[in-house]
Amino acid sequence: MKQKTVGILGGIGPLSTVYFMEMIINMTEAAVDQEHIDMIVFNHATIPDRTAYILGQSADNPLDVMALDAKKLQQVGADFIVIPCNTAHYFFDKIKAGVTVPMLNIVEGAVQYAKQNIRGLTKLGVLATDGTIQTNTYRLACEKEGVTCIVPDAQGQAAVMRIIYEQVKAGKKADIAAFYHVVETLKQQGCQGIILGCTELSIVKRDFETDQKEIIDSLEVLAKNTILACGKRLKNEGEHQHI
């Protein structure tokens, strides 16, 4: 059977794209180079900011660029496409309409993972950009699974945006105390799980070795689903189960 090649529509952001590739390599059961997954990667850092466009703060529409990148990935041999960026999934259906190969959805995948792995899940907290929150991508995905989506209040959301834009995207260390404060606030509201719905927050989890079982990394779930979609096995699969 021909091995599948994944096309990664990346660069949004660049650090998260590289980390996503590392995840795939580190999580794939492989004894030699040839047993790893073939990846075609566009680390397209100059794609216009998704949140700024969604919120009406910029007229630069990232859709045209991402749609063209998806077509290019298909043309050069990608069997399916993934986008390691949550906010970009506001444009998911329109990007998908322009290609004939399948696409994996990071938002739906993360919510489904939570539903499958958190016993009796009824409330799911989501940490994400203002763009992701305001477009309700996670709320809609949660509704499909019969789960209530809870997001931070205005103060908490402002802290999340500072961590994403002023710290991680700026190449600085995140304010981990502020991060945990938002997480704990969501837990106090009854959230049995917290999704890191922004790939910059995946970097926070990595840098501070956050190991709370309730925290579900959307990027990690996408990496896992990518490996399985390629017909490969997960290395030490039990280690990648959160709850």
PDB file of N, CA, C and O in Angstrom, residues 85-138:
ATOM      1  N   CYS A  85      -3.472  25.509  12.887  1.00  0.00           N
ATOM      2  CA  CYS A  85      -3.884  26.823  13.386  1.00  0.00           C
ATOM      3  C   CYS A  85      -5.381  26.767  13.618  1.00  0.00           C
ATOM      4  O   CYS A  85      -6.146  26.450  12.694  1.00  0.00           O
ATOM      5  N   ASN A  86      -5.818  27.056  14.831  1.00  0.00           N
ATOM      6  CA  ASN A  86      -7.239  27.006  15.152  1.00  0.00           C
ATOM      7  C   ASN A  86      -8.034  28.139  14.517  1.00  0.00           C
ATOM      8  O   ASN A  86      -9.102  27.917  13.944  1.00  0.00           O
ATOM      9  N   THR A  87      -7.525  29.358  14.605  1.00  0.00           N
ATOM     10  CA  THR A  87      -8.265  30.512  14.098  1.00  0.00           C
ATOM     11  C   THR A  87      -8.522  30.391  12.598  1.00  0.00           C
ATOM     12  O   THR A  87      -9.584  30.782  12.106  1.00  0.00           O
ATOM     13  N   ALA A  88      -7.569  29.793  11.877  1.00  0.00           N
ATOM     14  CA  ALA A  88      -7.712  29.625  10.426  1.00  0.00           C
ATOM     15  C   ALA A  88      -8.903  28.743  10.060  1.00  0.00           C
ATOM     16  O   ALA A  88      -9.370  28.764   8.914  1.00  0.00           O
ATOM     17  N   HIS A  89      -9.404  27.987  11.035  1.00  0.00           N
ATOM     18  CA  HIS A  89     -10.514  27.085  10.721  1.00  0.00           C
ATOM     19  C   HIS A  89     -11.843  27.814  10.527  1.00  0.00           C
ATOM     20  O   HIS A  89     -12.836  27.186  10.139  1.00  0.00           O
ATOM     21  N   TYR A  90     -11.864  29.099  10.759  1.00  0.00           N
ATOM     22  CA  TYR A  90     -13.011  29.924  10.357  1.00  0.00           C
ATOM     23  C   TYR A  90     -13.197  29.814   8.840  1.00  0.00           C
ATOM     24  O   TYR A  90     -14.317  29.885   8.322  1.00  0.00           O
ATOM     25  N   PHE A  91     -12.081  29.621   8.116  1.00  0.00           N
ATOM     26  CA  PHE A  91     -12.094  29.548   6.660  1.00  0.00           C
ATOM     27  C   PHE A  91     -12.081  28.107   6.149  1.00  0.00           C
ATOM     28  O   PHE A  91     -11.958  27.875   4.943  1.00  0.00           O
ATOM     29  N   PHE A  92     -12.181  27.137   7.053  1.00  0.00           N
ATOM     30  CA  PHE A  92     -11.956  25.723   6.720  1.00  0.00           C
ATOM     31  C   PHE A  92     -12.826  25.255   5.553  1.00  0.00           C
ATOM     32  O   PHE A  92     -12.318  24.659   4.590  1.00  0.00           O
ATOM     33  N   ASP A  93     -14.117  25.483   5.623  1.00  0.00           N
ATOM     34  CA  ASP A  93     -15.016  24.963   4.587  1.00  0.00           C
ATOM     35  C   ASP A  93     -14.703  25.541   3.210  1.00  0.00           C
ATOM     36  O   ASP A  93     -14.776  24.824   2.200  1.00  0.00           O
ATOM     37  N   LYS A  94     -14.347  26.825   3.164  1.00  0.00           N
ATOM     38  CA  LYS A  94     -14.031  27.443   1.874  1.00  0.00           C
ATOM     39  C   LYS A  94     -12.703  26.940   1.323  1.00  0.00           C
ATOM     40  O   LYS A  94     -12.553  26.760   0.105  1.00  0.00           O
ATOM     41  N   ILE A  95     -11.736  26.704   2.196  1.00  0.00           N
ATOM     42  CA  ILE A  95     -10.464  26.127   1.744  1.00  0.00           C
ATOM     43  C   ILE A  95     -10.701  24.710   1.236  1.00  0.00           C
ATOM     44  O   ILE A  95     -10.209  24.320   0.171  1.00  0.00           O
ATOM     45  N   LYS A  96     -11.465  23.941   1.966  1.00  0.00           N
ATOM     46  CA  LYS A  96     -11.754  22.551   1.616  1.00  0.00           C
ATOM     47  C   LYS A  96     -12.487  22.450   0.287  1.00  0.00           C
ATOM     48  O   LYS A  96     -12.275  21.504  -0.485  1.00  0.00           O
ATOM     49  N   ALA A  97     -13.337  23.435   0.007  1.00  0.00           N
ATOM     50  CA  ALA A  97     -14.108  23.421  -1.240  1.00  0.00           C
ATOM     51  C   ALA A  97     -13.210  23.551  -2.471  1.00  0.00           C
ATOM     52  O   ALA A  97     -13.621  23.178  -3.580  1.00  0.00           O
ATOM     53  N   GLY A  98     -11.996  24.053  -2.287  1.00  0.00           N
ATOM     54  CA  GLY A  98     -11.102  24.279  -3.416  1.00  0.00           C
ATOM     55  C   GLY A  98     -10.165  23.136  -3.725  1.00  0.00           C
ATOM     56  O   GLY A  98      -9.370  23.219  -4.671  1.00  0.00           O
ATOM     57  N   VAL A  99     -10.234  22.055  -2.938  1.00  0.00           N
ATOM     58  CA  VAL A  99      -9.373  20.897  -3.177  1.00  0.00           C
ATOM     59  C   VAL A  99     -10.230  19.631  -3.198  1.00  0.00           C
ATOM     60  O   VAL A  99     -11.376  19.623  -2.745  1.00  0.00           O
ATOM     61  N   THR A 100      -9.653  18.570  -3.714  1.00  0.00           N
ATOM     62  CA  THR A 100     -10.386  17.299  -3.780  1.00  0.00           C
ATOM     63  C   THR A 100      -9.859  16.287  -2.775  1.00  0.00           C
ATOM     64  O   THR A 100     -10.497  15.257  -2.555  1.00  0.00           O
ATOM     65  N   VAL A 101      -8.714  16.575  -2.159  1.00  0.00           N
ATOM     66  CA  VAL A 101      -8.183  15.665  -1.145  1.00  0.00           C
ATOM     67  C   VAL A 101      -8.839  15.984   0.201  1.00  0.00           C
ATOM     68  O   VAL A 101      -9.315  17.098   0.424  1.00  0.00           O
ATOM     69  N   PRO A 102      -8.878  15.013   1.126  1.00  0.00           N
ATOM     70  CA  PRO A 102      -9.481  15.268   2.441  1.00  0.00           C
ATOM     71  C   PRO A 102      -8.684  16.283   3.254  1.00  0.00           C
ATOM     72  O   PRO A 102      -7.497  16.507   3.005  1.00  0.00           O
ATOM     73  N   MET A 103      -9.349  16.889   4.253  1.00  0.00           N
ATOM     74  CA  MET A 103      -8.699  17.773   5.204  1.00  0.00           C
ATOM     75  C   MET A 103      -9.120  17.377   6.611  1.00  0.00           C
ATOM     76  O   MET A 103     -10.295  17.083   6.855  1.00  0.00           O
ATOM     77  N   LEU A 104      -8.172  17.367   7.539  1.00  0.00           N
ATOM     78  CA  LEU A 104      -8.478  17.098   8.931  1.00  0.00           C
ATOM     79  C   LEU A 104      -8.760  18.417   9.633  1.00  0.00           C
ATOM     80  O   LEU A 104      -8.073  19.407   9.398  1.00  0.00           O
ATOM     81  N   ASN A 105      -9.748  18.412  10.520  1.00  0.00           N
ATOM     82  CA  ASN A 105     -10.186  19.628  11.210  1.00  0.00           C
ATOM     83  C   ASN A 105      -9.679  19.613  12.652  1.00  0.00           C
ATOM     84  O   ASN A 105     -10.075  18.745  13.434  1.00  0.00           O
ATOM     85  N   ILE A 106      -8.806  20.552  13.007  1.00  0.00           N
ATOM     86  CA  ILE A 106      -8.202  20.583  14.340  1.00  0.00           C
ATOM     87  C   ILE A 106      -9.242  20.838  15.428  1.00  0.00           C
ATOM     88  O   ILE A 106      -9.159  20.279  16.531  1.00  0.00           O
ATOM     89  N   VAL A 107     -10.249  21.660  15.134  1.00  0.00           N
ATOM     90  CA  VAL A 107     -11.268  22.013  16.128  1.00  0.00           C
ATOM     91  C   VAL A 107     -12.160  20.815  16.424  1.00  0.00           C
ATOM     92  O   VAL A 107     -12.334  20.410  17.583  1.00  0.00           O
ATOM     93  N   GLU A 108     -12.730  20.238  15.386  1.00  0.00           N
ATOM     94  CA  GLU A 108     -13.609  19.081  15.589  1.00  0.00           C
ATOM     95  C   GLU A 108     -12.849  17.918  16.203  1.00  0.00           C
ATOM     96  O   GLU A 108     -13.374  17.200  17.059  1.00  0.00           O
ATOM     97  N   GLY A 109     -11.591  17.738  15.778  1.00  0.00           N
ATOM     98  CA  GLY A 109     -10.783  16.647  16.321  1.00  0.00           C
ATOM     99  C   GLY A 109     -10.535  16.793  17.808  1.00  0.00           C
ATOM    100  O   GLY A 109     -10.612  15.818  18.564  1.00  0.00           O
ATOM    101  N   ALA A 110     -10.259  18.028  18.252  1.00  0.00           N
ATOM    102  CA  ALA A 110      -9.991  18.262  19.676  1.00  0.00           C
ATOM    103  C   ALA A 110     -11.227  18.017  20.531  1.00  0.00           C
ATOM    104  O   ALA A 110     -11.151  17.403  21.604  1.00  0.00           O
ATOM    105  N   VAL A 111     -12.379  18.474  20.053  1.00  0.00           N
ATOM    106  CA  VAL A 111     -13.623  18.295  20.814  1.00  0.00           C
ATOM    107  C   VAL A 111     -14.008  16.817  20.857  1.00  0.00           C
ATOM    108  O   VAL A 111     -14.417  16.296  21.905  1.00  0.00           O
ATOM    109  N   GLN A 112     -13.874  16.127  19.747  1.00  0.00           N
ATOM    110  CA  GLN A 112     -14.183  14.697  19.722  1.00  0.00           C
ATOM    111  C   GLN A 112     -13.260  13.919  20.648  1.00  0.00           C
ATOM    112  O   GLN A 112     -13.693  12.986  21.337  1.00  0.00           O
ATOM    113  N   TYR A 113     -11.995  14.313  20.680  1.00  0.00           N
ATOM    114  CA  TYR A 113     -11.036  13.662  21.572  1.00  0.00           C
ATOM    115  C   TYR A 113     -11.450  13.854  23.029  1.00  0.00           C
ATOM    116  O   TYR A 113     -11.412  12.920  23.837  1.00  0.00           O
ATOM    117  N   ALA A 114     -11.842  15.072  23.361  1.00  0.00           N
ATOM    118  CA  ALA A 114     -12.288  15.360  24.729  1.00  0.00           C
ATOM    119  C   ALA A 114     -13.498  14.511  25.089  1.00  0.00           C
ATOM    120  O   ALA A 114     -13.575  13.936  26.178  1.00  0.00           O
ATOM    121  N   LYS A 115     -14.445  14.430  24.167  1.00  0.00           N
ATOM    122  CA  LYS A 115     -15.670  13.656  24.399  1.00  0.00           C
ATOM    123  C   LYS A 115     -15.346  12.178  24.636  1.00  0.00           C
ATOM    124  O   LYS A 115     -15.941  11.518  25.500  1.00  0.00           O
ATOM    125  N   GLN A 116     -14.386  11.664  23.900  1.00  0.00           N
ATOM    126  CA  GLN A 116     -14.027  10.250  23.992  1.00  0.00           C
ATOM    127  C   GLN A 116     -13.199   9.931  25.235  1.00  0.00           C
ATOM    128  O   GLN A 116     -13.245   8.806  25.732  1.00  0.00           O
ATOM    129  N   ASN A 117     -12.459  10.917  25.739  1.00  0.00           N
ATOM    130  CA  ASN A 117     -11.483  10.629  26.786  1.00  0.00           C
ATOM    131  C   ASN A 117     -11.798  11.208  28.157  1.00  0.00           C
ATOM    132  O   ASN A 117     -11.106  10.905  29.121  1.00  0.00           O
ATOM    133  N   ILE A 118     -12.836  12.041  28.261  1.00  0.00           N
ATOM    134  CA  ILE A 118     -13.238  12.584  29.561  1.00  0.00           C
ATOM    135  C   ILE A 118     -14.604  11.996  29.905  1.00  0.00           C
ATOM    136  O   ILE A 118     -15.613  12.335  29.283  1.00  0.00           O
ATOM    137  N   ARG A 119     -14.615  11.131  30.872  1.00  0.00           N
ATOM    138  CA  ARG A 119     -15.842  10.435  31.236  1.00  0.00           C
ATOM    139  C   ARG A 119     -16.898  11.421  31.753  1.00  0.00           C
ATOM    140  O   ARG A 119     -16.628  12.262  32.599  1.00  0.00           O
ATOM    141  N   GLY A 120     -18.105  11.321  31.204  1.00  0.00           N
ATOM    142  CA  GLY A 120     -19.205  12.161  31.647  1.00  0.00           C
ATOM    143  C   GLY A 120     -19.041  13.628  31.310  1.00  0.00           C
ATOM    144  O   GLY A 120     -19.568  14.500  32.009  1.00  0.00           O
ATOM    145  N   LEU A 121     -18.344  13.936  30.238  1.00  0.00           N
ATOM    146  CA  LEU A 121     -18.070  15.327  29.869  1.00  0.00           C
ATOM    147  C   LEU A 121     -19.360  16.094  29.562  1.00  0.00           C
ATOM    148  O   LEU A 121     -20.170  15.669  28.748  1.00  0.00           O
ATOM    149  N   THR A 122     -19.519  17.231  30.236  1.00  0.00           N
ATOM    150  CA  THR A 122     -20.666  18.105  29.964  1.00  0.00           C
ATOM    151  C   THR A 122     -20.234  19.540  29.664  1.00  0.00           C
ATOM    152  O   THR A 122     -20.897  20.245  28.906  1.00  0.00           O
ATOM    153  N   LYS A 123     -19.113  19.977  30.275  1.00  0.00           N
ATOM    154  CA  LYS A 123     -18.619  21.341  30.063  1.00  0.00           C
ATOM    155  C   LYS A 123     -17.149  21.312  29.662  1.00  0.00           C
ATOM    156  O   LYS A 123     -16.330  20.664  30.316  1.00  0.00           O
ATOM    157  N   LEU A 124     -16.859  22.043  28.596  1.00  0.00           N
ATOM    158  CA  LEU A 124     -15.496  22.076  28.071  1.00  0.00           C
ATOM    159  C   LEU A 124     -15.037  23.523  27.964  1.00  0.00           C
ATOM    160  O   LEU A 124     -15.684  24.351  27.323  1.00  0.00           O
ATOM    161  N   GLY A 125     -13.939  23.861  28.635  1.00  0.00           N
ATOM    162  CA  GLY A 125     -13.374  25.196  28.542  1.00  0.00           C
ATOM    163  C   GLY A 125     -12.489  25.319  27.317  1.00  0.00           C
ATOM    164  O   GLY A 125     -11.853  24.347  26.905  1.00  0.00           O
ATOM    165  N   VAL A 126     -12.441  26.497  26.735  1.00  0.00           N
ATOM    166  CA  VAL A 126     -11.625  26.718  25.537  1.00  0.00           C
ATOM    167  C   VAL A 126     -10.804  27.988  25.699  1.00  0.00           C
ATOM    168  O   VAL A 126     -11.348  29.060  25.975  1.00  0.00           O
ATOM    169  N   LEU A 127      -9.497  27.860  25.521  1.00  0.00           N
ATOM    170  CA  LEU A 127      -8.590  29.001  25.479  1.00  0.00           C
ATOM    171  C   LEU A 127      -8.184  29.198  24.026  1.00  0.00           C
ATOM    172  O   LEU A 127      -7.624  28.293  23.409  1.00  0.00           O
ATOM    173  N   ALA A 128      -8.461  30.369  23.477  1.00  0.00           N
ATOM    174  CA  ALA A 128      -8.207  30.602  22.060  1.00  0.00           C
ATOM    175  C   ALA A 128      -8.102  32.097  21.794  1.00  0.00           C
ATOM    176  O   ALA A 128      -8.272  32.918  22.699  1.00  0.00           O
ATOM    177  N   THR A 129      -7.837  32.451  20.542  1.00  0.00           N
ATOM    178  CA  THR A 129      -7.774  33.862  20.161  1.00  0.00           C
ATOM    179  C   THR A 129      -9.175  34.469  20.138  1.00  0.00           C
ATOM    180  O   THR A 129     -10.182  33.752  20.079  1.00  0.00           O
ATOM    181  N   ASP A 130      -9.239  35.792  20.155  1.00  0.00           N
ATOM    182  CA  ASP A 130     -10.520  36.480  20.028  1.00  0.00           C
ATOM    183  C   ASP A 130     -11.227  36.060  18.741  1.00  0.00           C
ATOM    184  O   ASP A 130     -12.454  35.917  18.707  1.00  0.00           O
ATOM    185  N   GLY A 131     -10.443  35.849  17.673  1.00  0.00           N
ATOM    186  CA  GLY A 131     -11.024  35.451  16.392  1.00  0.00           C
ATOM    187  C   GLY A 131     -11.726  34.109  16.490  1.00  0.00           C
ATOM    188  O   GLY A 131     -12.846  33.937  15.995  1.00  0.00           O
ATOM    189  N   THR A 132     -11.071  33.153  17.120  1.00  0.00           N
ATOM    190  CA  THR A 132     -11.671  31.821  17.278  1.00  0.00           C
ATOM    191  C   THR A 132     -12.895  31.881  18.173  1.00  0.00           C
ATOM    192  O   THR A 132     -13.925  31.256  17.888  1.00  0.00           O
ATOM    193  N   ILE A 133     -12.799  32.650  19.264  1.00  0.00           N
ATOM    194  CA  ILE A 133     -13.922  32.762  20.193  1.00  0.00           C
ATOM    195  C   ILE A 133     -15.131  33.402  19.512  1.00  0.00           C
ATOM    196  O   ILE A 133     -16.264  32.904  19.605  1.00  0.00           O
ATOM    197  N   GLN A 134     -14.906  34.517  18.811  1.00  0.00           N
ATOM    198  CA  GLN A 134     -16.025  35.266  18.246  1.00  0.00           C
ATOM    199  C   GLN A 134     -16.677  34.576  17.050  1.00  0.00           C
ATOM    200  O   GLN A 134     -17.848  34.826  16.747  1.00  0.00           O
ATOM    201  N   THR A 135     -15.946  33.689  16.388  1.00  0.00           N
ATOM    202  CA  THR A 135     -16.540  32.966  15.259  1.00  0.00           C
ATOM    203  C   THR A 135     -17.244  31.691  15.716  1.00  0.00           C
ATOM    204  O   THR A 135     -17.858  30.991  14.902  1.00  0.00           O
ATOM    205  N   ASN A 136     -17.143  31.376  17.011  1.00  0.00           N
ATOM    206  CA  ASN A 136     -17.887  30.254  17.599  1.00  0.00           C
ATOM    207  C   ASN A 136     -17.524  28.888  17.018  1.00  0.00           C
ATOM    208  O   ASN A 136     -18.338  27.960  17.060  1.00  0.00           O
ATOM    209  N   THR A 137     -16.320  28.742  16.481  1.00  0.00           N
ATOM    210  CA  THR A 137     -15.960  27.452  15.894  1.00  0.00           C
ATOM    211  C   THR A 137     -15.967  26.338  16.933  1.00  0.00           C
ATOM    212  O   THR A 137     -16.437  25.229  16.661  1.00  0.00           O
ATOM    213  N   TYR A 138     -15.487  26.635  18.138  1.00  0.00           N
ATOM    214  CA  TYR A 138     -15.488  25.608  19.179  1.00  0.00           C
ATOM    215  C   TYR A 138     -16.893  25.394  19.757  1.00  0.00           C
ATOM    216  O   TYR A 138     -17.273  24.253  20.073  1.00  0.00           O
TER     217      TYR A 138
END
